[in-house]
Short mmCIF file of C-alpha atoms (C1' of nucleotides) in Angstrom, two decimals:
data_model
loop_
_atom_site.label_atom_id
_atom_site.label_comp_id
_atom_site.label_asym_id
_atom_site.label_seq_id
_atom_site.Cartn_x
_atom_site.Cartn_y
_atom_site.Cartn_z
CA MET A 171 19.95 -11.82 -10.64
CA GLN A 172 20.95 -10.18 -7.45
CA ARG A 173 19.11 -7.13 -6.33
CA GLU A 174 21.29 -4.13 -6.00
CA PRO A 175 21.38 -2.42 -2.64
CA ARG A 176 19.98 1.07 -2.59
CA PRO A 177 19.80 3.66 0.16
CA LYS A 178 16.49 3.98 1.93
CA SER A 179 16.29 7.68 1.27
CA THR A 180 16.53 6.97 -2.43
CA THR A 181 13.73 4.46 -2.22
CA TYR A 182 11.45 6.93 -0.50
CA THR A 183 12.37 9.59 -3.02
CA ARG A 184 11.59 7.22 -5.86
CA ILE A 185 8.24 6.33 -4.34
CA TYR A 186 7.29 9.96 -3.91
CA ALA A 187 8.45 10.71 -7.44
CA VAL A 188 6.18 8.02 -8.83
CA VAL A 189 3.19 9.18 -6.79
CA ARG A 190 3.74 12.69 -8.10
CA ARG A 191 3.34 11.28 -11.61
CA VAL A 192 -0.22 10.20 -10.92
CA PRO A 193 -2.46 12.67 -12.74
CA ARG A 194 -5.30 14.50 -11.05
CA GLY A 195 -8.59 12.63 -11.09
CA ARG A 196 -6.85 9.24 -11.31
CA VAL A 197 -5.67 6.72 -8.75
CA ALA A 198 -2.87 4.18 -8.58
CA THR A 199 -2.48 1.11 -6.37
CA TYR A 200 0.27 0.57 -3.83
CA GLY A 201 1.54 -2.37 -5.80
CA GLN A 202 1.64 -0.32 -8.96
CA ILE A 203 3.62 2.42 -7.26
CA ALA A 204 6.01 -0.12 -5.79
CA LYS A 205 6.65 -1.67 -9.15
CA LEU A 206 7.28 1.66 -10.84
CA ALA A 207 9.51 2.71 -7.96
CA GLY A 208 11.71 -0.29 -8.56
CA ILE A 209 10.59 -2.42 -5.62
CA PRO A 210 8.03 -4.81 -7.13
CA GLY A 211 6.14 -6.85 -4.59
CA HIS A 212 6.74 -4.38 -1.80
CA ALA A 213 3.44 -2.58 -1.78
CA ARG A 214 3.55 -2.54 1.99
CA GLN A 215 6.69 -0.46 2.02
CA VAL A 216 4.96 2.05 -0.22
CA GLY A 217 2.25 2.36 2.37
CA TYR A 218 4.89 2.85 5.01
CA ALA A 219 6.64 5.51 2.97
CA LEU A 220 3.40 7.41 2.53
CA HIS A 221 2.67 7.06 6.20
CA ALA A 222 5.94 8.78 6.95
CA LEU A 223 4.86 11.64 4.74
CA THR A 224 4.18 15.07 6.21
CA PRO A 225 1.55 17.63 5.11
CA ALA A 226 4.37 19.89 4.05
CA THR A 227 5.57 17.42 1.45
CA ALA A 228 4.05 18.05 -1.94
CA VAL A 229 2.88 14.55 -2.79
CA PRO A 230 -0.67 13.67 -3.94
CA TRP A 231 -0.83 10.72 -1.54
CA GLN A 232 -4.61 10.65 -1.78
CA ARG A 233 -4.29 9.16 -5.26
CA VAL A 234 -2.91 5.92 -3.88
CA VAL A 235 -5.42 3.19 -2.96
CA ASN A 236 -5.25 -0.57 -2.53
CA ALA A 237 -5.70 -3.17 -5.24
CA ALA A 238 -9.41 -3.45 -4.46
CA GLY A 239 -9.86 0.21 -5.35
CA ALA A 240 -10.66 1.04 -1.75
CA ILE A 241 -9.06 3.33 0.79
CA SER A 242 -6.78 1.40 3.08
CA LEU A 243 -6.61 4.04 5.79
CA ARG A 244 -8.97 3.57 8.68
CA PRO A 245 -11.69 6.22 8.38
CA MET A 246 -10.66 7.63 11.74
CA ASN A 247 -7.10 7.89 10.56
CA GLY A 248 -7.72 10.10 7.56
CA GLY A 249 -9.64 7.82 5.23
CA ILE A 250 -12.50 10.27 5.12
CA SER A 251 -10.19 13.07 4.08
CA GLN A 252 -8.69 10.97 1.34
CA ARG A 253 -12.11 10.19 -0.05
CA LEU A 254 -13.15 13.83 0.01
CA LEU A 255 -9.94 14.90 -1.69
CA LEU A 256 -10.46 12.35 -4.44
CA GLU A 257 -14.11 13.23 -4.93
CA LYS A 258 -13.04 16.84 -5.33
CA GLU A 259 -10.83 15.68 -8.19
CA GLY A 260 -13.75 13.96 -9.80
CA VAL A 261 -13.08 10.41 -8.67
CA ARG A 262 -16.31 8.54 -7.95
CA PHE A 263 -16.92 5.93 -5.27
CA ASP A 264 -19.54 3.22 -5.44
CA ALA A 265 -21.96 2.28 -2.67
CA ARG A 266 -19.32 0.03 -1.10
CA GLY A 267 -16.84 2.91 -1.00
CA ARG A 268 -14.75 1.56 -3.80
CA ILE A 269 -13.32 3.17 -6.91
CA SER A 270 -13.63 1.58 -10.33
CA LEU A 271 -10.02 1.13 -11.31
CA ARG A 272 -11.18 0.45 -14.84
CA SER A 273 -12.46 4.01 -14.99
CA PHE A 274 -10.12 5.93 -12.72
CA GLY A 275 -7.07 3.72 -12.54
CA TRP A 276 -3.91 5.44 -13.71
CA ARG A 277 -2.35 3.79 -16.68
CA ALA A 278 1.30 4.46 -16.13
CA ARG A 279 3.38 4.83 -19.18
CA ALA A 280 6.67 3.00 -19.20
"C1'" DG B 122 19.28 -7.00 18.84
"C1'" DC B 123 14.63 -9.04 18.77
"C1'" DG B 124 9.70 -9.22 18.09
"C1'" DG B 125 5.42 -7.08 16.97
"C1'" DT B 126 3.18 -4.19 13.66
"C1'" DG B 127 1.29 -2.25 9.40
"C1'" DA B 128 -1.62 3.44 4.32
"C1'" DC B 129 -0.74 -4.38 0.83
"C1'" DG B 130 -1.40 -8.19 -2.42
"C1'" DG B 131 -2.08 -12.75 -4.41
"C1'" DT B 132 -4.32 -16.98 -3.62
"C1'" DC B 133 -7.76 -20.09 -1.90
"C1'" DG B 134 -12.39 -21.65 -0.38
"C1'" DC C 95 -17.87 -11.53 -5.69
"C1'" DC C 96 -16.24 -11.61 -0.84
"C1'" DG C 97 -13.83 -12.85 3.35
"C1'" DA C 98 -9.86 -15.24 5.42
"C1'" DC C 99 -4.86 -16.53 5.33
"C1'" DC C 100 -0.18 -16.15 4.67
"C1'" DG C 101 4.02 -13.95 2.88
"C1'" DC C 102 7.08 -9.76 2.62
"C1'" DC C 103 10.02 -6.08 4.94
"C1'" DA C 104 11.22 -1.74 6.99
"C1'" DC C 105 10.24 0.78 11.38
"C1'" DC C 106 9.64 1.45 16.34
"C1'" DG C 107 9.93 0.37 21.21
#
DNA sequence: GCGGTGACGGTCG
DNA sequence: CCGACCGCCACCG
């Protein structure tokens, strides 16, 4: 199968659309978002897309964490904020600063 | 146009 | 269970 070419803007839009589907109080992983956005295996690009996000854009970016259930952002770079935002939604972190994906992981519906 | 970089993930030891 | 490595790709200088 050959992958069909798609405009970058569309990819970003798709990523943001998927992130917006993550319900409050739940979290999704970069890989999960990538897969649902139609670019499986490109979790890194999801991170890049979110990085390019601006405060004005209505996207619950804080609900996206890495596969380990931890915040990928460096604390200095906004990781603290992300954690606080999630805790406000009811998401709990363990002593190692990780989220139990079994409890708070978003189960996307096809 | 090229090379380094990064909001990751799967695998291995 | 945890840390270290490598692979992937779009972006930026």
